[in-house]
mmCIF file of C-alpha atoms in Angstrom:
data_model
loop_
_atom_site.group_PDB
_atom_site.id
_atom_site.type_symbol
_atom_site.label_atom_id
_atom_site.label_comp_id
_atom_site.label_asym_id
_atom_site.label_seq_id
_atom_site.Cartn_x
_atom_site.Cartn_y
_atom_site.Cartn_z
ATOM 1 C CA UNK A 1 -11.255 6.672 -26.860
ATOM 2 C CA UNK A 2 -10.981 10.273 -29.728
ATOM 3 C CA UNK A 3 -12.980 12.349 -26.908
ATOM 4 C CA UNK A 4 -10.523 15.764 -26.585
ATOM 5 C CA UNK A 5 -12.239 16.485 -22.879
ATOM 6 C CA UNK A 6 -11.602 12.585 -21.914
ATOM 7 C CA UNK A 7 -8.339 12.986 -22.982
ATOM 8 C CA UNK A 8 -6.499 15.378 -21.347
ATOM 9 C CA UNK A 9 -8.420 14.016 -18.421
ATOM 10 C CA UNK A 10 -6.732 10.761 -18.712
ATOM 11 C CA UNK A 11 -3.690 13.427 -19.988
ATOM 12 C CA UNK A 12 -3.701 14.641 -16.547
ATOM 13 C CA UNK A 13 -4.345 12.210 -14.082
ATOM 14 C CA UNK A 14 -1.858 9.920 -14.895
ATOM 15 C CA UNK A 15 0.940 13.618 -14.543
ATOM 16 C CA UNK A 16 -0.688 13.089 -10.980
ATOM 17 C CA UNK A 17 0.117 9.430 -10.657
ATOM 18 C CA UNK A 18 3.591 10.092 -11.090
ATOM 19 C CA UNK A 19 5.482 8.918 -7.665
ATOM 20 C CA UNK A 20 2.207 7.471 -6.518
ATOM 21 C CA UNK A 21 0.075 3.934 -6.945
ATOM 22 C CA UNK A 22 -3.146 4.916 -10.471
ATOM 23 C CA UNK A 23 -5.088 2.618 -7.925
ATOM 24 C CA UNK A 24 -4.668 5.981 -5.382
ATOM 25 C CA UNK A 25 -5.426 7.901 -8.544
ATOM 26 C CA UNK A 26 -8.720 5.822 -8.966
ATOM 27 C CA UNK A 27 -9.919 6.216 -6.182
ATOM 28 C CA UNK A 28 -9.713 9.857 -6.227
ATOM 29 C CA UNK A 29 -10.949 10.307 -9.796
ATOM 30 C CA UNK A 30 -14.394 10.814 -9.204
ATOM 31 C CA UNK A 31 -13.162 14.131 -6.353
ATOM 32 C CA UNK A 32 -10.214 14.988 -9.342
ATOM 33 C CA UNK A 33 -13.936 15.375 -11.418
ATOM 34 C CA UNK A 34 -15.482 18.324 -8.882
ATOM 35 C CA UNK A 35 -12.395 19.494 -8.214
ATOM 36 C CA UNK A 36 -11.606 20.068 -11.689
ATOM 37 C CA UNK A 37 -15.134 21.646 -13.024
ATOM 38 C CA UNK A 38 -15.177 17.980 -15.397
ATOM 39 C CA UNK A 39 -11.777 18.595 -16.599
ATOM 40 C CA UNK A 40 -12.477 21.564 -18.054
ATOM 41 C CA UNK A 41 -9.478 22.746 -20.125
ATOM 42 C CA UNK A 42 -11.224 26.622 -20.895
ATOM 43 C CA UNK A 43 -12.311 26.580 -17.169
ATOM 44 C CA UNK A 44 -8.856 25.231 -15.798
ATOM 45 C CA UNK A 45 -7.097 27.957 -17.438
ATOM 46 C CA UNK A 46 -8.465 30.373 -16.154
ATOM 47 C CA UNK A 47 -7.757 29.162 -12.493
ATOM 48 C CA UNK A 48 -5.667 31.606 -10.772
ATOM 49 C CA UNK A 49 -4.271 31.845 -6.819
ATOM 50 C CA UNK A 50 -7.456 31.654 -4.845
ATOM 51 C CA UNK A 51 -8.247 27.956 -7.784
ATOM 52 C CA UNK A 52 -5.097 27.046 -6.172
ATOM 53 C CA UNK A 53 -5.763 27.399 -2.505
ATOM 54 C CA UNK A 54 -8.884 26.157 -3.016
ATOM 55 C CA UNK A 55 -6.822 22.605 -4.681
ATOM 56 C CA UNK A 56 -3.752 23.046 -1.885
ATOM 57 C CA UNK A 57 -7.322 22.142 0.823
ATOM 58 C CA UNK A 58 -9.124 19.771 -1.431
ATOM 59 C CA UNK A 59 -8.094 16.654 0.598
ATOM 60 C CA UNK A 60 -10.243 14.287 -2.501
ATOM 61 C CA UNK A 61 -6.653 14.714 -4.968
ATOM 62 C CA UNK A 62 -3.360 14.789 -4.233
ATOM 63 C CA UNK A 63 -2.553 17.966 -3.098
ATOM 64 C CA UNK A 64 0.791 18.627 -4.529
ATOM 65 C CA UNK A 65 1.438 22.104 -5.759
ATOM 66 C CA UNK A 66 3.463 21.897 -9.287
ATOM 67 C CA UNK A 67 1.305 18.922 -10.631
ATOM 68 C CA UNK A 68 -1.441 20.759 -9.507
ATOM 69 C CA UNK A 69 -0.395 24.173 -10.833
ATOM 70 C CA UNK A 70 0.942 20.920 -14.253
ATOM 71 C CA UNK A 71 -2.711 20.844 -14.747
ATOM 72 C CA UNK A 72 -3.038 25.392 -15.723
ATOM 73 C CA UNK A 73 0.113 24.531 -17.006
ATOM 74 C CA UNK A 74 -1.225 21.893 -19.071
ATOM 75 C CA UNK A 75 -5.124 23.784 -19.167
ATOM 76 C CA UNK A 76 -3.469 26.541 -21.512
ATOM 77 C CA UNK A 77 -1.074 24.278 -23.308
ATOM 78 C CA UNK A 78 -4.813 22.110 -24.160
ATOM 79 C CA UNK A 79 -6.181 25.540 -25.213
ATOM 80 C CA UNK A 80 -2.853 26.621 -27.425
ATOM 81 C CA UNK A 81 -2.291 23.098 -29.114
ATOM 82 C CA UNK A 82 -6.429 22.407 -30.053
ATOM 83 C CA UNK A 83 -6.998 26.322 -31.137
ATOM 84 C CA UNK A 84 -3.306 25.514 -33.889
ATOM 85 C CA UNK A 85 -4.795 21.348 -34.935
ATOM 86 C CA UNK A 86 -7.973 21.403 -33.935
ATOM 87 C CA UNK A 87 -8.034 18.238 -32.499
ATOM 88 C CA UNK A 88 -5.888 16.676 -29.475
ATOM 89 C CA UNK A 89 -7.795 13.350 -30.194
ATOM 90 C CA UNK A 90 -5.929 13.847 -33.919
ATOM 91 C CA UNK A 91 -3.204 15.139 -32.946
ATOM 92 C CA UNK A 92 -1.916 12.099 -29.796
ATOM 93 C CA UNK A 93 -2.928 9.316 -32.479
ATOM 94 C CA UNK A 94 -0.633 10.530 -34.955
ATOM 95 C CA UNK A 95 2.269 9.597 -32.104
ATOM 96 C CA UNK A 96 1.197 6.008 -33.093
ATOM 97 C CA UNK A 97 -0.558 7.246 -36.713
ATOM 98 C CA UNK A 98 -3.817 6.581 -36.177
ATOM 99 C CA UNK A 99 -4.277 3.386 -34.988
ATOM 100 C CA UNK A 100 -3.635 1.037 -32.234
ATOM 101 C CA UNK A 101 -0.111 -0.661 -32.279
ATOM 102 C CA UNK A 102 -1.789 -4.825 -31.137
ATOM 103 C CA UNK A 103 2.372 -5.756 -29.442
ATOM 104 C CA UNK A 104 1.936 -9.229 -28.758
ATOM 105 C CA UNK A 105 3.915 -9.392 -24.919
ATOM 106 C CA UNK A 106 4.016 -12.915 -23.377
ATOM 107 C CA UNK A 107 5.443 -12.482 -19.982
ATOM 108 C CA UNK A 108 5.385 -8.351 -18.500
ATOM 109 C CA UNK A 109 8.651 -7.891 -17.668
ATOM 110 C CA UNK A 110 8.705 -7.589 -21.517
ATOM 111 C CA UNK A 111 5.658 -4.978 -21.910
ATOM 112 C CA UNK A 112 8.336 -1.467 -21.832
ATOM 113 C CA UNK A 113 7.677 1.696 -19.128
ATOM 114 C CA UNK A 114 8.322 3.596 -22.480
ATOM 115 C CA UNK A 115 8.711 3.328 -26.502
ATOM 116 C CA UNK A 116 10.159 5.075 -29.264
ATOM 117 C CA UNK A 117 6.035 6.693 -30.196
ATOM 118 C CA UNK A 118 5.938 7.985 -26.574
ATOM 119 C CA UNK A 119 9.404 9.723 -26.354
ATOM 120 C CA UNK A 120 8.661 11.461 -29.601
ATOM 121 C CA UNK A 121 5.408 12.864 -28.513
ATOM 122 C CA UNK A 122 7.104 13.559 -24.897
ATOM 123 C CA UNK A 123 9.451 15.220 -26.209
ATOM 124 C CA UNK A 124 6.569 17.479 -28.410
ATOM 125 C CA UNK A 125 4.020 18.099 -25.158
ATOM 126 C CA UNK A 126 7.740 19.006 -22.709
ATOM 127 C CA UNK A 127 7.997 22.105 -26.901
ATOM 128 C CA UNK A 128 4.456 22.892 -26.325
ATOM 129 C CA UNK A 129 4.462 23.703 -23.296
ATOM 130 C CA UNK A 130 2.475 20.498 -21.349
ATOM 131 C CA UNK A 131 4.268 19.789 -18.340
ATOM 132 C CA UNK A 132 4.208 16.088 -15.896
ATOM 133 C CA UNK A 133 3.904 14.776 -20.014
ATOM 134 C CA UNK A 134 7.395 12.510 -19.424
ATOM 135 C CA UNK A 135 8.028 9.582 -22.377
ATOM 136 C CA UNK A 136 6.593 6.983 -18.892
ATOM 137 C CA UNK A 137 3.606 9.178 -18.611
ATOM 138 C CA UNK A 138 2.899 9.610 -22.278
ATOM 139 C CA UNK A 139 3.268 5.470 -22.667
ATOM 140 C CA UNK A 140 1.068 5.220 -19.369
ATOM 141 C CA UNK A 141 -1.273 7.371 -21.220
ATOM 142 C CA UNK A 142 -1.394 5.554 -24.508
ATOM 143 C CA UNK A 143 -2.062 2.120 -22.264
ATOM 144 C CA UNK A 144 -5.293 3.498 -20.680
ATOM 145 C CA UNK A 145 -6.346 5.463 -23.354
ATOM 146 C CA UNK A 146 -6.386 2.506 -26.527
ATOM 147 C CA UNK A 147 -3.756 4.032 -28.346
ATOM 148 C CA UNK A 148 -1.440 0.734 -27.233
ATOM 149 C CA UNK A 149 -2.577 -2.966 -26.880
ATOM 150 C CA UNK A 150 -0.310 -4.557 -23.699
ATOM 151 C CA UNK A 151 -2.646 -7.404 -22.507
ATOM 152 C CA UNK A 152 -0.115 -10.151 -22.810
ATOM 153 C CA UNK A 153 -1.322 -12.286 -25.585
ATOM 154 C CA UNK A 154 -2.418 -15.239 -23.354
ATOM 155 C CA UNK A 155 -4.878 -12.530 -21.702
ATOM 156 C CA UNK A 156 -8.647 -13.423 -23.563
ATOM 157 C CA UNK A 157 -8.751 -8.980 -24.292
ATOM 158 C CA UNK A 158 -5.761 -9.194 -26.352
ATOM 159 C CA UNK A 159 -7.262 -10.737 -28.822
ATOM 160 C CA UNK A 160 -11.164 -8.459 -27.857
ATOM 161 C CA UNK A 161 -8.613 -5.110 -28.555
ATOM 162 C CA UNK A 162 -7.367 -6.830 -31.796
ATOM 163 C CA UNK A 163 -4.534 -8.555 -31.209
ATOM 164 C CA UNK A 164 -4.544 -11.444 -33.558
ATOM 165 C CA UNK A 165 -5.687 -14.398 -31.662
ATOM 166 C CA UNK A 166 -3.984 -16.527 -28.899
ATOM 167 C CA UNK A 167 -1.588 -19.307 -30.760
ATOM 168 C CA UNK A 168 -1.445 -17.673 -33.863
#
């Protein structure tokens, strides 16, 4: 995935998922898109008290004040980062050298929850003012957006996504 707005959406959804199941967030994704104006950071960055109150009353999303505040903060940090570096996509993908990491896991127990790359991404996002971007959240973002192929080698998707064919 190489679209700034979609990457921002995934970052927000991964943060919203913290402490919850991913299926909970997936079921609410359409509601999140509506509640947060299509994840347009230019719009979200201007949210004020009335918007926070509206979001806290929206049963279609996770009504957590800290996560809502983090979304607004992250929209502002996203715009600042893009102003500086021009591309959120290039920035995020720089943590994996611009191409997907192809892992060769044989068991789910081998798949890590974080890596040196997600640690580095988390540290830098936090330094830039982002919230709800711990290393585990960053690694989930990397998995969800194709920065890392963590499909097991026995899964047909592993080879489809660029991993070596099974048995090699």
